């Protein structure tokens, strides 16, 4: 793959796109994921924000692995929360998926997430 080629990344180990977008796109040595809700590949949501955060990051991990990448390649994350009061719980889960040096991160509260999710996470990975 040359640096100017764009490739769609898709895996059945994470929920499929629910609209006109890709699970992820590889551009050169960079992977950019779409936001991953905390639902499993069957479209089911766990009840708690802790479990949704865990599922969201598991989805990210599955997508990266499909492209031959790992969580250690993540350089930037964006976390969307339905309620910023859940930040600490999500942060505890987040810490189990990443090791130092940690990726850069933004976290924002949003009015609503697709399918009434509690958390959505997207990443940029570079290898």
Tab-separated table of N, CA and C in Angstrom:
chain	number	residue	atom	x	y	z
A	1	UNK	N	0.848	-1.179	0.000
A	1	UNK	CA	0.000	0.000	0.000
A	1	UNK	C	0.896	1.246	0.000
A	2	UNK	N	0.675	2.119	-0.930
A	2	UNK	CA	1.412	3.377	-0.930
A	2	UNK	C	0.757	4.347	0.034
A	3	UNK	N	1.447	5.421	0.341
A	3	UNK	CA	0.913	6.393	1.285
A	3	UNK	C	-0.361	7.076	0.807
A	4	UNK	N	-0.677	6.995	-0.481
A	4	UNK	CA	-1.856	7.674	-0.997
A	4	UNK	C	-3.059	6.756	-1.186
A	5	UNK	N	-2.891	5.470	-0.915
A	5	UNK	CA	-4.002	4.538	-1.056
A	5	UNK	C	-4.882	4.563	0.188
A	6	UNK	N	-6.175	4.418	-0.038
A	6	UNK	CA	-7.135	4.343	1.062
A	6	UNK	C	-7.814	2.984	1.001
A	7	UNK	N	-7.906	2.328	2.153
A	7	UNK	CA	-8.467	0.983	2.225
A	7	UNK	C	-9.499	0.934	3.351
A	8	UNK	N	-10.625	0.308	3.078
A	8	UNK	CA	-11.657	0.127	4.091
A	8	UNK	C	-11.302	-1.065	4.968
A	9	UNK	N	-11.450	-0.906	6.273
A	9	UNK	CA	-11.219	-1.982	7.236
A	9	UNK	C	-12.575	-2.385	7.807
A	10	UNK	N	-12.859	-3.679	7.802
A	10	UNK	CA	-14.120	-4.179	8.349
A	10	UNK	C	-13.896	-5.544	8.984
A	11	UNK	N	-14.576	-5.785	10.090
A	11	UNK	CA	-14.521	-7.075	10.762
A	11	UNK	C	-15.904	-7.443	11.278
A	12	UNK	N	-16.185	-8.722	11.305
A	12	UNK	CA	-17.453	-9.189	11.877
A	12	UNK	C	-17.359	-9.293	13.398
A	13	UNK	N	-16.176	-9.020	13.964
A	13	UNK	CA	-15.983	-9.061	15.411
A	13	UNK	C	-16.364	-7.765	16.108
A	14	UNK	N	-16.914	-6.824	15.355
A	14	UNK	CA	-17.419	-5.561	15.897
A	14	UNK	C	-18.702	-5.239	15.150
A	15	UNK	N	-19.551	-4.389	15.725
A	15	UNK	CA	-20.801	-4.059	15.029
A	15	UNK	C	-20.537	-3.465	13.650
A	16	UNK	N	-21.336	-3.857	12.689
A	16	UNK	CA	-21.224	-3.290	11.357
A	16	UNK	C	-21.702	-1.849	11.358
A	17	UNK	N	-21.335	-1.129	10.345
A	17	UNK	CA	-21.759	0.263	10.211
A	17	UNK	C	-23.279	0.328	10.125
A	18	UNK	N	-23.874	1.311	10.814
A	18	UNK	CA	-25.333	1.468	10.800
A	18	UNK	C	-25.727	2.656	9.922
A	19	UNK	N	-24.852	3.007	9.007
A	19	UNK	CA	-25.098	4.109	8.087
A	19	UNK	C	-24.073	4.085	6.977
A	20	UNK	N	-23.991	5.145	6.206
A	20	UNK	CA	-23.058	5.194	5.074
A	20	UNK	C	-21.636	5.581	5.510
A	21	UNK	N	-20.997	4.697	6.247
A	21	UNK	CA	-19.623	4.904	6.698
A	21	UNK	C	-18.942	3.554	6.882
A	22	UNK	N	-17.636	3.580	7.106
A	22	UNK	CA	-16.839	2.368	7.316
A	22	UNK	C	-16.507	2.221	8.789
A	23	UNK	N	-16.281	0.982	9.232
A	23	UNK	CA	-15.799	0.782	10.598
A	23	UNK	C	-14.480	1.518	10.788
A	24	UNK	N	-13.632	1.470	9.764
A	24	UNK	CA	-12.346	2.163	9.805
A	24	UNK	C	-11.823	2.324	8.388
A	25	UNK	N	-10.896	3.254	8.258
A	25	UNK	CA	-10.219	3.494	6.989
A	25	UNK	C	-8.721	3.514	7.270
A	26	UNK	N	-7.981	2.814	6.420
A	26	UNK	CA	-6.527	2.865	6.492
A	26	UNK	C	-6.043	3.783	5.387
A	27	UNK	N	-5.184	4.706	5.747
A	27	UNK	CA	-4.582	5.636	4.795
A	27	UNK	C	-3.091	5.609	5.057
A	28	UNK	N	-2.349	4.953	4.173
A	28	UNK	CA	-0.916	4.759	4.421
A	28	UNK	C	-0.732	3.900	5.656
A	29	UNK	N	0.024	4.401	6.616
A	29	UNK	CA	0.281	3.642	7.843
A	29	UNK	C	-0.638	4.073	8.992
A	30	UNK	N	-1.705	4.792	8.658
A	30	UNK	CA	-2.628	5.297	9.667
A	30	UNK	C	-3.993	4.626	9.528
A	31	UNK	N	-4.590	4.292	10.678
A	31	UNK	CA	-5.953	3.766	10.730
A	31	UNK	C	-6.787	4.771	11.515
A	32	UNK	N	-7.930	5.112	10.956
A	32	UNK	CA	-8.874	5.992	11.636
A	32	UNK	C	-10.176	5.222	11.776
A	33	UNK	N	-10.601	4.988	13.022
A	33	UNK	CA	-11.851	4.262	13.222
A	33	UNK	C	-13.013	5.230	13.306
A	34	UNK	N	-14.170	4.731	12.941
A	34	UNK	CA	-15.400	5.444	13.240
A	34	UNK	C	-15.669	5.259	14.724
A	35	UNK	N	-16.525	6.084	15.272
A	35	UNK	CA	-16.890	5.934	16.678
A	35	UNK	C	-17.516	4.572	16.921
A	36	UNK	N	-17.082	3.939	17.978
A	36	UNK	CA	-17.592	2.616	18.332
A	36	UNK	C	-18.453	2.718	19.576
A	37	UNK	N	-19.723	2.421	19.393
A	37	UNK	CA	-20.637	2.379	20.529
A	37	UNK	C	-20.321	1.171	21.393
A	38	UNK	N	-20.907	1.147	22.561
A	38	UNK	CA	-20.684	0.043	23.488
A	38	UNK	C	-21.617	-1.122	23.273
A	39	UNK	N	-21.860	-1.474	22.012
A	39	UNK	CA	-22.708	-2.631	21.727
A	39	UNK	C	-21.873	-3.725	21.075
A	40	UNK	N	-22.342	-4.953	21.222
A	40	UNK	CA	-21.601	-6.068	20.640
A	40	UNK	C	-21.949	-6.221	19.161
A	41	UNK	N	-21.327	-7.184	18.507
A	41	UNK	CA	-21.515	-7.381	17.064
A	41	UNK	C	-22.956	-7.750	16.716
A	42	UNK	N	-23.719	-8.262	17.684
A	42	UNK	CA	-25.128	-8.604	17.459
A	42	UNK	C	-26.035	-7.393	17.657
A	43	UNK	N	-25.455	-6.246	18.042
A	43	UNK	CA	-26.242	-5.036	18.226
A	43	UNK	C	-26.856	-4.888	19.601
A	44	UNK	N	-26.369	-5.663	20.565
A	44	UNK	CA	-26.905	-5.625	21.929
A	44	UNK	C	-26.038	-4.748	22.827
A	45	UNK	N	-26.698	-3.921	23.646
A	45	UNK	CA	-26.015	-3.038	24.591
A	45	UNK	C	-26.070	-3.617	25.995
A	46	UNK	N	-24.935	-3.653	26.709
A	46	UNK	CA	-25.009	-3.940	28.137
A	46	UNK	C	-25.657	-2.732	28.835
A	47	UNK	N	-26.132	-2.917	30.035
A	47	UNK	CA	-26.865	-1.858	30.736
A	47	UNK	C	-25.968	-0.760	31.292
A	48	UNK	N	-24.784	-1.115	31.788
A	48	UNK	CA	-23.965	-0.134	32.506
A	48	UNK	C	-22.972	0.581	31.595
A	49	UNK	N	-22.605	1.782	31.988
A	49	UNK	CA	-21.601	2.537	31.237
A	49	UNK	C	-20.251	1.832	31.315
A	50	UNK	N	-19.953	1.172	32.416
A	50	UNK	CA	-18.700	0.431	32.552
A	50	UNK	C	-18.625	-0.652	31.478
A	51	UNK	N	-19.674	-1.437	31.338
A	51	UNK	CA	-19.684	-2.515	30.346
A	51	UNK	C	-19.739	-1.967	28.927
A	52	UNK	N	-20.427	-0.853	28.711
A	52	UNK	CA	-20.459	-0.256	27.374
A	52	UNK	C	-19.079	0.279	26.992
A	53	UNK	N	-18.360	0.871	27.943
A	53	UNK	CA	-17.003	1.365	27.661
A	53	UNK	C	-16.089	0.196	27.310
A	54	UNK	N	-16.216	-0.888	28.054
A	54	UNK	CA	-15.413	-2.087	27.793
A	54	UNK	C	-15.712	-2.637	26.398
A	55	UNK	N	-16.993	-2.685	26.033
A	55	UNK	CA	-17.380	-3.202	24.719
A	55	UNK	C	-16.911	-2.267	23.611
A	56	UNK	N	-17.043	-0.969	23.831
A	56	UNK	CA	-16.598	0.004	22.834
A	56	UNK	C	-15.116	-0.182	22.527
A	57	UNK	N	-14.300	-0.288	23.559
A	57	UNK	CA	-12.860	-0.456	23.357
A	57	UNK	C	-12.526	-1.843	22.805
A	58	UNK	N	-13.315	-2.843	23.147
A	58	UNK	CA	-13.127	-4.176	22.555
A	58	UNK	C	-13.423	-4.130	21.063
A	59	UNK	N	-14.428	-3.357	20.670
A	59	UNK	CA	-14.735	-3.182	19.252
A	59	UNK	C	-13.582	-2.493	18.527
A	60	UNK	N	-13.054	-1.438	19.134
A	60	UNK	CA	-11.899	-0.734	18.558
A	60	UNK	C	-10.743	-1.709	18.372
A	61	UNK	N	-10.474	-2.488	19.402
A	61	UNK	CA	-9.369	-3.451	19.357
A	61	UNK	C	-9.568	-4.458	18.229
A	62	UNK	N	-10.795	-4.966	18.064
A	62	UNK	CA	-11.084	-5.946	17.005
A	62	UNK	C	-10.867	-5.342	15.619
A	63	UNK	N	-11.268	-4.103	15.445
A	63	UNK	CA	-11.086	-3.436	14.154
A	63	UNK	C	-9.604	-3.243	13.863
A	64	UNK	N	-8.855	-2.790	14.856
A	64	UNK	CA	-7.410	-2.598	14.661
A	64	UNK	C	-6.727	-3.925	14.345
A	65	UNK	N	-7.100	-4.967	15.067
A	65	UNK	CA	-6.486	-6.281	14.837
A	65	UNK	C	-6.782	-6.801	13.432
A	66	UNK	N	-7.947	-6.491	12.901
A	66	UNK	CA	-8.289	-6.888	11.528
A	66	UNK	C	-7.283	-6.323	10.532
A	67	UNK	N	-6.722	-5.159	10.850
A	67	UNK	CA	-5.756	-4.496	9.971
A	67	UNK	C	-4.304	-4.798	10.374
A	68	UNK	N	-4.114	-5.664	11.372
A	68	UNK	CA	-2.759	-5.997	11.809
A	68	UNK	C	-2.166	-4.983	12.776
A	69	UNK	N	-3.009	-4.197	13.400
A	69	UNK	CA	-2.581	-3.199	14.382
A	69	UNK	C	-3.015	-3.649	15.775
A	70	UNK	N	-2.496	-2.969	16.789
A	70	UNK	CA	-2.892	-3.237	18.163
A	70	UNK	C	-3.146	-1.934	18.889
A	71	UNK	N	-3.620	-2.057	20.106
A	71	UNK	CA	-3.907	-0.859	20.902
A	71	UNK	C	-2.639	-0.033	21.154
A	72	UNK	N	-1.478	-0.663	21.106
A	72	UNK	CA	-0.219	0.071	21.304
A	72	UNK	C	0.071	1.035	20.157
A	73	UNK	N	-0.636	0.893	19.051
A	73	UNK	CA	-0.444	1.786	17.909
A	73	UNK	C	-1.353	3.016	17.954
A	74	UNK	N	-2.258	3.064	18.923
A	74	UNK	CA	-3.196	4.185	19.030
A	74	UNK	C	-2.452	5.426	19.532
A	75	UNK	N	-2.596	6.516	18.774
A	75	UNK	CA	-1.940	7.777	19.143
A	75	UNK	C	-2.929	8.846	19.595
A	76	UNK	N	-4.220	8.670	19.267
A	76	UNK	CA	-5.241	9.663	19.634
A	76	UNK	C	-6.576	8.969	19.809
A	77	UNK	N	-7.295	9.338	20.858
A	77	UNK	CA	-8.651	8.843	21.075
A	77	UNK	C	-9.591	10.021	21.324
A	78	UNK	N	-10.829	9.806	20.985
A	78	UNK	CA	-11.881	10.746	21.345
A	78	UNK	C	-12.985	9.935	22.005
A	79	UNK	N	-13.386	10.378	23.198
A	79	UNK	CA	-14.410	9.693	23.982
A	79	UNK	C	-15.629	10.606	24.050
A	80	UNK	N	-16.764	10.085	23.619
A	80	UNK	CA	-18.024	10.815	23.681
A	80	UNK	C	-18.870	10.182	24.780
A	81	UNK	N	-19.295	10.987	25.737
A	81	UNK	CA	-20.081	10.492	26.869
A	81	UNK	C	-21.464	11.124	26.886
A	82	UNK	N	-22.452	10.324	27.199
A	82	UNK	CA	-23.796	10.876	27.378
A	82	UNK	C	-23.828	11.726	28.642
A	83	UNK	N	-23.041	11.329	29.652
A	83	UNK	CA	-23.018	12.030	30.938
A	83	UNK	C	-21.569	12.121	31.428
A	84	UNK	N	-21.050	13.330	31.536
A	84	UNK	CA	-19.664	13.519	31.976
A	84	UNK	C	-19.433	12.987	33.391
A	85	UNK	N	-20.497	12.787	34.157
A	85	UNK	CA	-20.351	12.188	35.484
A	85	UNK	C	-19.851	10.746	35.391
A	86	UNK	N	-19.917	10.148	34.216
A	86	UNK	CA	-19.415	8.787	34.000
A	86	UNK	C	-17.931	8.762	33.628
A	87	UNK	N	-17.304	9.915	33.574
A	87	UNK	CA	-15.913	10.005	33.118
A	87	UNK	C	-14.989	9.090	33.918
A	88	UNK	N	-15.083	9.100	35.232
A	88	UNK	CA	-14.161	8.300	36.053
A	88	UNK	C	-14.329	6.810	35.800
A	89	UNK	N	-15.558	6.350	35.671
A	89	UNK	CA	-15.809	4.929	35.399
A	89	UNK	C	-15.216	4.546	34.044
A	90	UNK	N	-15.470	5.363	33.038
A	90	UNK	CA	-14.927	5.095	31.697
A	90	UNK	C	-13.404	5.151	31.735
A	91	UNK	N	-12.859	6.086	32.476
A	91	UNK	CA	-11.405	6.217	32.588
A	91	UNK	C	-10.774	4.959	33.187
A	92	UNK	N	-11.433	4.360	34.157
A	92	UNK	CA	-10.918	3.128	34.770
A	92	UNK	C	-10.874	1.992	33.749
A	93	UNK	N	-11.902	1.876	32.932
A	93	UNK	CA	-11.922	0.858	31.877
A	93	UNK	C	-10.850	1.176	30.835
A	94	UNK	N	-10.798	2.421	30.430
A	94	UNK	CA	-9.836	2.906	29.427
A	94	UNK	C	-8.409	2.508	29.824
A	95	UNK	N	-8.083	2.675	31.089
A	95	UNK	CA	-6.732	2.381	31.585
A	95	UNK	C	-6.364	0.908	31.442
A	96	UNK	N	-7.350	0.026	31.323
A	96	UNK	CA	-7.047	-1.402	31.163
A	96	UNK	C	-6.741	-1.765	29.713
A	97	UNK	N	-7.005	-0.865	28.775
A	97	UNK	CA	-6.763	-1.122	27.357
A	97	UNK	C	-5.484	-0.458	26.840
A	98	UNK	N	-4.939	0.490	27.593
A	98	UNK	CA	-3.774	1.241	27.133
A	98	UNK	C	-2.667	1.214	28.178
A	99	UNK	N	-1.424	1.262	27.694
A	99	UNK	CA	-0.258	1.343	28.566
A	99	UNK	C	0.552	2.574	28.153
A	100	UNK	N	1.443	2.994	29.015
A	100	UNK	CA	2.304	4.138	28.683
A	100	UNK	C	3.210	3.793	27.525
A	101	UNK	N	3.483	4.700	26.646
A	101	UNK	CA	2.990	6.076	26.630
A	101	UNK	C	1.540	6.103	26.139
A	102	UNK	N	0.675	6.736	26.923
A	102	UNK	CA	-0.742	6.790	26.606
A	102	UNK	C	-1.002	7.654	25.380
A	103	UNK	N	-2.063	7.321	24.634
A	103	UNK	CA	-2.414	8.180	23.499
A	103	UNK	C	-2.953	9.523	23.988
A	104	UNK	N	-2.888	10.523	23.123
A	104	UNK	CA	-3.570	11.783	23.410
A	104	UNK	C	-5.067	11.476	23.436
A	105	UNK	N	-5.829	12.308	24.179
A	105	UNK	CA	-7.259	12.003	24.307
A	105	UNK	C	-8.068	13.269	24.497
A	106	UNK	N	-9.257	13.256	23.919
A	106	UNK	CA	-10.282	14.258	24.196
A	106	UNK	C	-11.480	13.502	24.739
A	107	UNK	N	-12.212	14.127	25.654
A	107	UNK	CA	-13.448	13.536	26.174
A	107	UNK	C	-14.483	14.648	26.254
A	108	UNK	N	-15.637	14.395	25.679
A	108	UNK	CA	-16.695	15.398	25.666
A	108	UNK	C	-18.037	14.760	26.010
A	109	UNK	N	-18.902	15.570	26.621
A	109	UNK	CA	-20.281	15.149	26.850
A	109	UNK	C	-21.099	15.600	25.654
A	110	UNK	N	-21.964	14.713	25.198
A	110	UNK	CA	-22.827	15.026	24.054
A	110	UNK	C	-24.289	14.886	24.473
A	111	UNK	N	-25.166	15.547	23.740
A	111	UNK	CA	-26.590	15.520	24.080
A	111	UNK	C	-27.185	14.127	23.907
A	112	UNK	N	-26.750	13.432	22.861
A	112	UNK	CA	-27.299	12.110	22.592
A	112	UNK	C	-26.350	11.355	21.681
A	113	UNK	N	-26.273	10.038	21.887
A	113	UNK	CA	-25.476	9.161	21.031
A	113	UNK	C	-26.415	8.267	20.226
A	114	UNK	N	-25.952	7.741	19.084
A	114	UNK	CA	-26.789	6.824	18.310
A	114	UNK	C	-27.276	5.659	19.167
A	115	UNK	N	-28.490	5.241	18.899
A	115	UNK	CA	-29.103	4.097	19.589
A	115	UNK	C	-29.150	4.288	21.104
A	116	UNK	N	-29.086	5.543	21.552
A	116	UNK	CA	-29.124	5.889	22.979
A	116	UNK	C	-27.973	5.262	23.774
A	117	UNK	N	-26.828	5.100	23.121
A	117	UNK	CA	-25.655	4.591	23.808
A	117	UNK	C	-25.203	5.542	24.913
A	118	UNK	N	-24.380	5.030	25.810
A	118	UNK	CA	-23.849	5.822	26.920
A	118	UNK	C	-22.444	6.333	26.642
A	119	UNK	N	-21.737	5.646	25.741
A	119	UNK	CA	-20.356	6.021	25.421
A	119	UNK	C	-20.055	5.607	23.982
A	120	UNK	N	-19.213	6.386	23.326
A	120	UNK	CA	-18.732	6.074	21.982
A	120	UNK	C	-17.265	6.513	21.929
A	121	UNK	N	-16.415	5.671	21.365
A	121	UNK	CA	-14.986	5.955	21.327
A	121	UNK	C	-14.454	5.746	19.912
A	122	UNK	N	-13.649	6.701	19.438
A	122	UNK	CA	-12.983	6.578	18.144
A	122	UNK	C	-11.489	6.761	18.357
A	123	UNK	N	-10.683	6.192	17.466
A	123	UNK	CA	-9.228	6.283	17.618
A	123	UNK	C	-8.542	6.524	16.288
A	124	UNK	N	-7.316	6.999	16.407
A	124	UNK	CA	-6.379	7.075	15.290
A	124	UNK	C	-5.162	6.257	15.711
A	125	UNK	N	-4.763	5.330	14.864
A	125	UNK	CA	-3.599	4.473	15.145
A	125	UNK	C	-2.588	4.639	14.014
A	126	UNK	N	-1.306	4.598	14.377
A	126	UNK	CA	-0.218	4.738	13.401
A	126	UNK	C	0.804	3.634	13.686
A	127	UNK	N	1.279	3.028	12.600
A	127	UNK	CA	2.253	1.938	12.731
A	127	UNK	C	3.491	2.291	11.932
